[in-house]
PDB file of C-alpha atoms in Angstrom:
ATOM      1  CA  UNK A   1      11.626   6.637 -20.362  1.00 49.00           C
ATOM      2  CA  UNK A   2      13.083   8.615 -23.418  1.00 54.00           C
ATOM      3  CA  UNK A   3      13.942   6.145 -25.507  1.00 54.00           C
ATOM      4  CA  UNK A   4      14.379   7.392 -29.243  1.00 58.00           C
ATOM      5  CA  UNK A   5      14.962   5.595 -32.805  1.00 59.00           C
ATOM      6  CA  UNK A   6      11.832   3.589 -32.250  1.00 57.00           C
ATOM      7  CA  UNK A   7      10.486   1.671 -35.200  1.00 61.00           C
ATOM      8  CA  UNK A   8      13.691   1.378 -36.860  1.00 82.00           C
ATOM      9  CA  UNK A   9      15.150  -1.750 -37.654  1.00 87.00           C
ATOM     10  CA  UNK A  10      18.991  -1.159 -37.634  1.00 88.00           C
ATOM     11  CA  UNK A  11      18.014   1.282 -34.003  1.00 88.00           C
ATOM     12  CA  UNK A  12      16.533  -1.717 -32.491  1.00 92.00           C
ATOM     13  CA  UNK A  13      18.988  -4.337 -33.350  1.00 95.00           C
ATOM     14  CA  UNK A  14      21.339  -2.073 -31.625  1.00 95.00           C
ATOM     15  CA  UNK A  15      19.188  -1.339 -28.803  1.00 95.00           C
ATOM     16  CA  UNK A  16      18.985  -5.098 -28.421  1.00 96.00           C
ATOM     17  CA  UNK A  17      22.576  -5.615 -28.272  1.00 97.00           C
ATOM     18  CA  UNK A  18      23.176  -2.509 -26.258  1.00 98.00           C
ATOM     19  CA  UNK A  19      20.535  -3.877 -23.379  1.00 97.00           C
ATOM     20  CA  UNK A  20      21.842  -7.805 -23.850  1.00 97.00           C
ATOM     21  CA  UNK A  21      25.458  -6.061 -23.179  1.00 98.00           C
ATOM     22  CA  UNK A  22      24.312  -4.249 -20.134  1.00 98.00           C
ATOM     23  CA  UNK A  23      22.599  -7.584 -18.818  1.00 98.00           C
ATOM     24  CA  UNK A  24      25.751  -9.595 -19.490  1.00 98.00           C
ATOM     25  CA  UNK A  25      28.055  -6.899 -17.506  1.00 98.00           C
ATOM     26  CA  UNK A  26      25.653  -6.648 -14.578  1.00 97.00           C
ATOM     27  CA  UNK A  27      26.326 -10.105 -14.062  1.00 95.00           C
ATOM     28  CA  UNK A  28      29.621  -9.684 -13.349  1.00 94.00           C
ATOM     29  CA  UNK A  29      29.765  -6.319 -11.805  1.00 96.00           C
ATOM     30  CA  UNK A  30      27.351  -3.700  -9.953  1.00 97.00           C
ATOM     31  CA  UNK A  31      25.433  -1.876 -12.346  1.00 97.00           C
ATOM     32  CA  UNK A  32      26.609   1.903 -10.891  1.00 97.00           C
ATOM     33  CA  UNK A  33      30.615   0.473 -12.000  1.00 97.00           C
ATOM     34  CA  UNK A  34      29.128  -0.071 -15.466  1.00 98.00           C
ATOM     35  CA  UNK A  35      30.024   3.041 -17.492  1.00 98.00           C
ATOM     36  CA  UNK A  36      28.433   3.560 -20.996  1.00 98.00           C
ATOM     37  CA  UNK A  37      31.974   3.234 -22.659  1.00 98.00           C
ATOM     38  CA  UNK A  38      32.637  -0.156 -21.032  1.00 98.00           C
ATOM     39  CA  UNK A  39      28.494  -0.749 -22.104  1.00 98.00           C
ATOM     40  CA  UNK A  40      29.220   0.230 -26.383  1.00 98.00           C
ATOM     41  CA  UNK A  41      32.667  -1.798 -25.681  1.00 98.00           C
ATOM     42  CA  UNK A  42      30.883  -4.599 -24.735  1.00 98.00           C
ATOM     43  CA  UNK A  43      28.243  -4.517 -27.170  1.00 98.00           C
ATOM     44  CA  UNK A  44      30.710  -3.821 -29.710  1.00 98.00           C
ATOM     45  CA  UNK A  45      28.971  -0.535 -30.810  1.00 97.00           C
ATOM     46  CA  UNK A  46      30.103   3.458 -30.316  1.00 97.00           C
ATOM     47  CA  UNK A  47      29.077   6.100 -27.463  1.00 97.00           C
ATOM     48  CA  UNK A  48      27.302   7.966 -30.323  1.00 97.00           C
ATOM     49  CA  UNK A  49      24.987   5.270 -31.321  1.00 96.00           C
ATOM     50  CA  UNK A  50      23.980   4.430 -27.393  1.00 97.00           C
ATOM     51  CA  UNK A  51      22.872   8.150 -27.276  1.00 97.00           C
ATOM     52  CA  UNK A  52      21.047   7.772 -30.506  1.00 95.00           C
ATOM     53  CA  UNK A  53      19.068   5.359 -28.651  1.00 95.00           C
ATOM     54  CA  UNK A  54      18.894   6.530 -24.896  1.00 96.00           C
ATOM     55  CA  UNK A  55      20.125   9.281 -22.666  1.00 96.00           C
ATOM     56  CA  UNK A  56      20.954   7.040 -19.637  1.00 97.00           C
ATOM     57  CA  UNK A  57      21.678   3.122 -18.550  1.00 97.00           C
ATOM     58  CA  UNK A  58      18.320   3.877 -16.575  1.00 96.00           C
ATOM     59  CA  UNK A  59      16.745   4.148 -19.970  1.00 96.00           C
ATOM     60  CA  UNK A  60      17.598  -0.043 -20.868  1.00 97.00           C
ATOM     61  CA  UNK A  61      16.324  -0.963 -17.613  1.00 96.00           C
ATOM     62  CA  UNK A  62      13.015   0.961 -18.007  1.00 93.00           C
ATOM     63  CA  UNK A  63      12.368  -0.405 -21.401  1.00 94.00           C
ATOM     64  CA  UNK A  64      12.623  -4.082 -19.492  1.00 94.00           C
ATOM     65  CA  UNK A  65      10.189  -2.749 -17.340  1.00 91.00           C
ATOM     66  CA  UNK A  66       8.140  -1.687 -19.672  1.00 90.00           C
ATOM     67  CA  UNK A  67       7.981  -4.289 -21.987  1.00 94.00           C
ATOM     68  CA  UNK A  68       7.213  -6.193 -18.809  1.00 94.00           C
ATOM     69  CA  UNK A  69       4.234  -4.114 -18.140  1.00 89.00           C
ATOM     70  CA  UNK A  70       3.194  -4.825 -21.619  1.00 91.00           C
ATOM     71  CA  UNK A  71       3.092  -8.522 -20.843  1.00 95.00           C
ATOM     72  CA  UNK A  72       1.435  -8.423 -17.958  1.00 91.00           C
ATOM     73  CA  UNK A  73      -1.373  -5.706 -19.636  1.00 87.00           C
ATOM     74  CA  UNK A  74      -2.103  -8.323 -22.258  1.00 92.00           C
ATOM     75  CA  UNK A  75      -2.305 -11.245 -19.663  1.00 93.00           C
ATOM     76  CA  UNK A  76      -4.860  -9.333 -17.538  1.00 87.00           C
ATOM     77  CA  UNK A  77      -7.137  -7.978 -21.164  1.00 86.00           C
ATOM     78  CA  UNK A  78      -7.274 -11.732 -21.112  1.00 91.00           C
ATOM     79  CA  UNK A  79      -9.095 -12.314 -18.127  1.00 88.00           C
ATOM     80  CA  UNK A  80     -12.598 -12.500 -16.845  1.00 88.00           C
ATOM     81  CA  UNK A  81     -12.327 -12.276 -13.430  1.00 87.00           C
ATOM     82  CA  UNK A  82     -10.920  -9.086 -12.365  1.00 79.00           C
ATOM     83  CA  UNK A  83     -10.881  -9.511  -8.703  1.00 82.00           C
ATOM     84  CA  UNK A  84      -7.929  -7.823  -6.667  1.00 83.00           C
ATOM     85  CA  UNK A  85      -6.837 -11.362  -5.768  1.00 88.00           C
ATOM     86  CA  UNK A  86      -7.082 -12.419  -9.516  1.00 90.00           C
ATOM     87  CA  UNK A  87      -5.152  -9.746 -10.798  1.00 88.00           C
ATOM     88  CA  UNK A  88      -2.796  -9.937  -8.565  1.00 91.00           C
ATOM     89  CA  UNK A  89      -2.353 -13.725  -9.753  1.00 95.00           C
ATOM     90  CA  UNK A  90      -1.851 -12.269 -13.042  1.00 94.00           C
ATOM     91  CA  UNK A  91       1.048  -9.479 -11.762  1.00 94.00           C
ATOM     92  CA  UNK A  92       2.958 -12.256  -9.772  1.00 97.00           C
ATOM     93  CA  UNK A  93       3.042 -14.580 -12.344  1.00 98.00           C
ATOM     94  CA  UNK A  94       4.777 -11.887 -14.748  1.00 97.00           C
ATOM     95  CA  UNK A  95       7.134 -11.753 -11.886  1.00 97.00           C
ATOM     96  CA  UNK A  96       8.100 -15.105 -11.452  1.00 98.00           C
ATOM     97  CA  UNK A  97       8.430 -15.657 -15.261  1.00 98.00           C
ATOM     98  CA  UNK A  98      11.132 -12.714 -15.162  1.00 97.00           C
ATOM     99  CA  UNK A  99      12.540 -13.746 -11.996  1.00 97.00           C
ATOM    100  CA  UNK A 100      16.174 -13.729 -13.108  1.00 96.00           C
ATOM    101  CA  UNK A 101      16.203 -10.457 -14.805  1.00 96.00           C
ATOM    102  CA  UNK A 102      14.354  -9.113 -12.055  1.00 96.00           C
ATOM    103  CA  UNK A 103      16.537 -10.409  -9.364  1.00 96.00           C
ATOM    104  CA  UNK A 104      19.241  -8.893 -11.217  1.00 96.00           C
ATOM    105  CA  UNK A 105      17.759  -5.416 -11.317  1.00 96.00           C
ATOM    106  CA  UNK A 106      16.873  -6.303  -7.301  1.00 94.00           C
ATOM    107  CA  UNK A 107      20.052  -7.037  -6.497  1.00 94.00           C
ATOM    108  CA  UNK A 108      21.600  -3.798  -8.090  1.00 95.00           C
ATOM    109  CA  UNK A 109      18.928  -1.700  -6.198  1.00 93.00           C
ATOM    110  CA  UNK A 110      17.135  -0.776  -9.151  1.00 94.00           C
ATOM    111  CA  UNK A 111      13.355  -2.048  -8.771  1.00 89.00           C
ATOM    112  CA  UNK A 112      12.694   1.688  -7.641  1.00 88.00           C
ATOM    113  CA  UNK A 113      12.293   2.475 -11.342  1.00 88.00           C
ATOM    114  CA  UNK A 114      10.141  -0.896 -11.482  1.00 86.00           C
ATOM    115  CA  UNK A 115       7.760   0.948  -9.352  1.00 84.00           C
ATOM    116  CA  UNK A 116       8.292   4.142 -11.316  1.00 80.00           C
ATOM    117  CA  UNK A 117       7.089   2.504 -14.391  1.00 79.00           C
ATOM    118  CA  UNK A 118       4.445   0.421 -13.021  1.00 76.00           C
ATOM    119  CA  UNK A 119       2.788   3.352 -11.451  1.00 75.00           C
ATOM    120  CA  UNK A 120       3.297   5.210 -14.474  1.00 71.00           C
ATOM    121  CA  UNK A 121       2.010   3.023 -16.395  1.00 72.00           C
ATOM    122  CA  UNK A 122      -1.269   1.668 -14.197  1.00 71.00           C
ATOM    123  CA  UNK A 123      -2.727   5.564 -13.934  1.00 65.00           C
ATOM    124  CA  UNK A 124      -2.345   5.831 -17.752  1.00 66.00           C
ATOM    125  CA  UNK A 125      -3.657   2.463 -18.435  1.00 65.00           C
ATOM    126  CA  UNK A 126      -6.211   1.014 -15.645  1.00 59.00           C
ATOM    127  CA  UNK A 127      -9.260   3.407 -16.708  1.00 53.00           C
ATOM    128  CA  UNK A 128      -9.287   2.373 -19.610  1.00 58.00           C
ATOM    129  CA  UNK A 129      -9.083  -1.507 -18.278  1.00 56.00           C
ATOM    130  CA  UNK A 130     -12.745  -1.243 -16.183  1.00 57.00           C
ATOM    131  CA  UNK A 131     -15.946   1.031 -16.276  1.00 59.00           C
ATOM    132  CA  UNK A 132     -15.830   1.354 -12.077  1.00 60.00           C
ATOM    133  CA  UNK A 133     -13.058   3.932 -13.280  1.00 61.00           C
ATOM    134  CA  UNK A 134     -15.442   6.049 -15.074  1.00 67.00           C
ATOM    135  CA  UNK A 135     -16.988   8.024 -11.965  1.00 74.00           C
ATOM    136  CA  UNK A 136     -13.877   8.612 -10.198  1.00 76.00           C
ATOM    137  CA  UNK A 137     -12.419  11.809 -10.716  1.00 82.00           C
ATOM    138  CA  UNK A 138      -8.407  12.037 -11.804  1.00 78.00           C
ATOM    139  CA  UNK A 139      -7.369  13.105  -8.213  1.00 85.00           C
ATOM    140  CA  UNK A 140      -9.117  10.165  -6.663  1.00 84.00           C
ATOM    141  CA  UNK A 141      -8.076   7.574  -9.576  1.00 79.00           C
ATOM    142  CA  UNK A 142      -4.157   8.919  -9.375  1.00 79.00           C
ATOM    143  CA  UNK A 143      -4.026   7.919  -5.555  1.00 86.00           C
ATOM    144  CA  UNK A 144      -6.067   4.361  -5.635  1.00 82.00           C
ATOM    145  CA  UNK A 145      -3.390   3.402  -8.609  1.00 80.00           C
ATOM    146  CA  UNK A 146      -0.532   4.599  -7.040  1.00 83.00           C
ATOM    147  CA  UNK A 147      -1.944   2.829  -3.694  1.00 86.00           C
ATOM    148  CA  UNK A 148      -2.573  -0.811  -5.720  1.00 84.00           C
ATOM    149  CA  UNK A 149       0.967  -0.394  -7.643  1.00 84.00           C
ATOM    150  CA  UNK A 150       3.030   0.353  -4.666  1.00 88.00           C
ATOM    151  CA  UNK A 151       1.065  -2.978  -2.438  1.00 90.00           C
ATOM    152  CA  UNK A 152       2.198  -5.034  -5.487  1.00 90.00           C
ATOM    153  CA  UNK A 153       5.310  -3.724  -5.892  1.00 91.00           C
ATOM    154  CA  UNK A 154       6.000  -4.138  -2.143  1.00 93.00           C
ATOM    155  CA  UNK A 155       5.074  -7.437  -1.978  1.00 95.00           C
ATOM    156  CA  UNK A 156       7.274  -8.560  -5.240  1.00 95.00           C
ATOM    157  CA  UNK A 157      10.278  -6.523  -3.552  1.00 95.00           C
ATOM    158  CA  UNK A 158       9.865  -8.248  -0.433  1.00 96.00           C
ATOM    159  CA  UNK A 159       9.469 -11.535  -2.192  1.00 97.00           C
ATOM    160  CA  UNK A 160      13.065 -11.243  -3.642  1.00 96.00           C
ATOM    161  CA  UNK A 161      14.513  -9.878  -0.932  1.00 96.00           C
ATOM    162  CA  UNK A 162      12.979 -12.859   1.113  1.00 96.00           C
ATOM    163  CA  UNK A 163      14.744 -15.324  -1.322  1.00 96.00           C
ATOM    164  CA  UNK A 164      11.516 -16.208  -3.671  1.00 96.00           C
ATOM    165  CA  UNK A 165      10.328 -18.841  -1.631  1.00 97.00           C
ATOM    166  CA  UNK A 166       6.489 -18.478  -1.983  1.00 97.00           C
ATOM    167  CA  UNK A 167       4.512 -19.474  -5.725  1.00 98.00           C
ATOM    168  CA  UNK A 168       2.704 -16.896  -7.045  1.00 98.00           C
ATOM    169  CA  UNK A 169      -0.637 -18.087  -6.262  1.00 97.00           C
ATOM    170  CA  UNK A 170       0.834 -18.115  -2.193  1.00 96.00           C
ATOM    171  CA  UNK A 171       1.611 -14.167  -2.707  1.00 96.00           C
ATOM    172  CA  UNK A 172      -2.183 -13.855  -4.516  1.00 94.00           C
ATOM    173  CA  UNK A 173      -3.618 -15.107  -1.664  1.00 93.00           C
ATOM    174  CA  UNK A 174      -2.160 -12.906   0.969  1.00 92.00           C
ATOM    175  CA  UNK A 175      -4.842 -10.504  -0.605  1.00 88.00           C
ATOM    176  CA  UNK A 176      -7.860 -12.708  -0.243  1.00 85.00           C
ATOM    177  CA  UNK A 177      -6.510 -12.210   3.570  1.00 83.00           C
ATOM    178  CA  UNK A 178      -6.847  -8.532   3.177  1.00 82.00           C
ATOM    179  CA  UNK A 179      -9.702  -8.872   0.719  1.00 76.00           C
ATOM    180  CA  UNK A 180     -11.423 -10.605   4.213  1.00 80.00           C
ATOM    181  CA  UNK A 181     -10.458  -8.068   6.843  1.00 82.00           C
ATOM    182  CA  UNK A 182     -11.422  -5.077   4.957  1.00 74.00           C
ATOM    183  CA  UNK A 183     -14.561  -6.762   3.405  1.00 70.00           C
ATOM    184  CA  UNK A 184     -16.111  -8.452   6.289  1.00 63.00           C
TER     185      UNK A 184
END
């Protein structure tokens, strides 16, 4: 993500607007159709300032994932049981609370760059989440993240695409199944 103007105050009110105008327009037309003039028209701001603030419409939809990630870090720094299955409670949750946006982004084929971000963001920030991290070398810690971020990103992409029928706790315990057959 290479988002820029961070921090400052009359940047972020227009990066607000910008991403609330992108949100608004992908409700009424695919995302690829948006352009980033019809994008500053909408949010009633130029071309220049939109590149002030990102280099692509991928950008806005990153920093939703991000600042989804965020949520879901400080959920799970609030737990006690770190279990697979627990965690996983935690993740789906998130999910279901963003639902709509996510759907969106779903529906508009672009939860590839959820798991972009989420695998991104889980080898940067899962050692520093648990001390069974600490004898694992970085070859060996890259692959087990990008293996637990790509299960739950698979199961919350199937989970739209299946029409969001199951509660969160339902998709958590789909991995006390596979907690069982690879345990016992």
């Amino acid at each position: 993500m290479t988002q820029k103007n961070i921090g400052n105050r009359k940047a972020l009110r227009s990066q607000k607007k910008i991403s609330q105008a992108l949100i608004d327009l992908m409700a009424d037309r695919p995302y690829e159709e948006i352009t980033i003039s019809k994008l500053t028209d909408h949010a009633g701001l130029s071309r220049r300032t939109f590149y002030r603030n990102y280099t692509s419409k991928d950008d806005i939809i990153n920093q939703y994932y991000h600042s989804i990630w965020e949520e879901y870090t400080e959920e799970v720094q609030k737990e006690e049981d770190t279990s697979l299955t627990n965690i996983a409670l935690v993740f789906f949750n998130i999910i279901y609370k963003h639902r709509e946006l996510l759907s969106l982004f779903n529906q508009n084929n672009l939860f590839y760059l959820f798991l972009n971000q989420v695998s991104y963001l889980m080898i940067k920030d899962y050692p520093n989440r648990s001390t069974a991290f600490d004898s694992m070398d970085s070859a060996s810690l890259a692959y087990i993240t990008l293996f637990i971020s790509g299960g739950f990103f698979q199961m919350a992409k199937a989970w739209f695409d299946g029409g969001q029928k199951e509660s969160p706790q339902e998709l958590a315990d789909y991995l006390k199944d596979l907690e069982k057959i690879y345990y016992n």
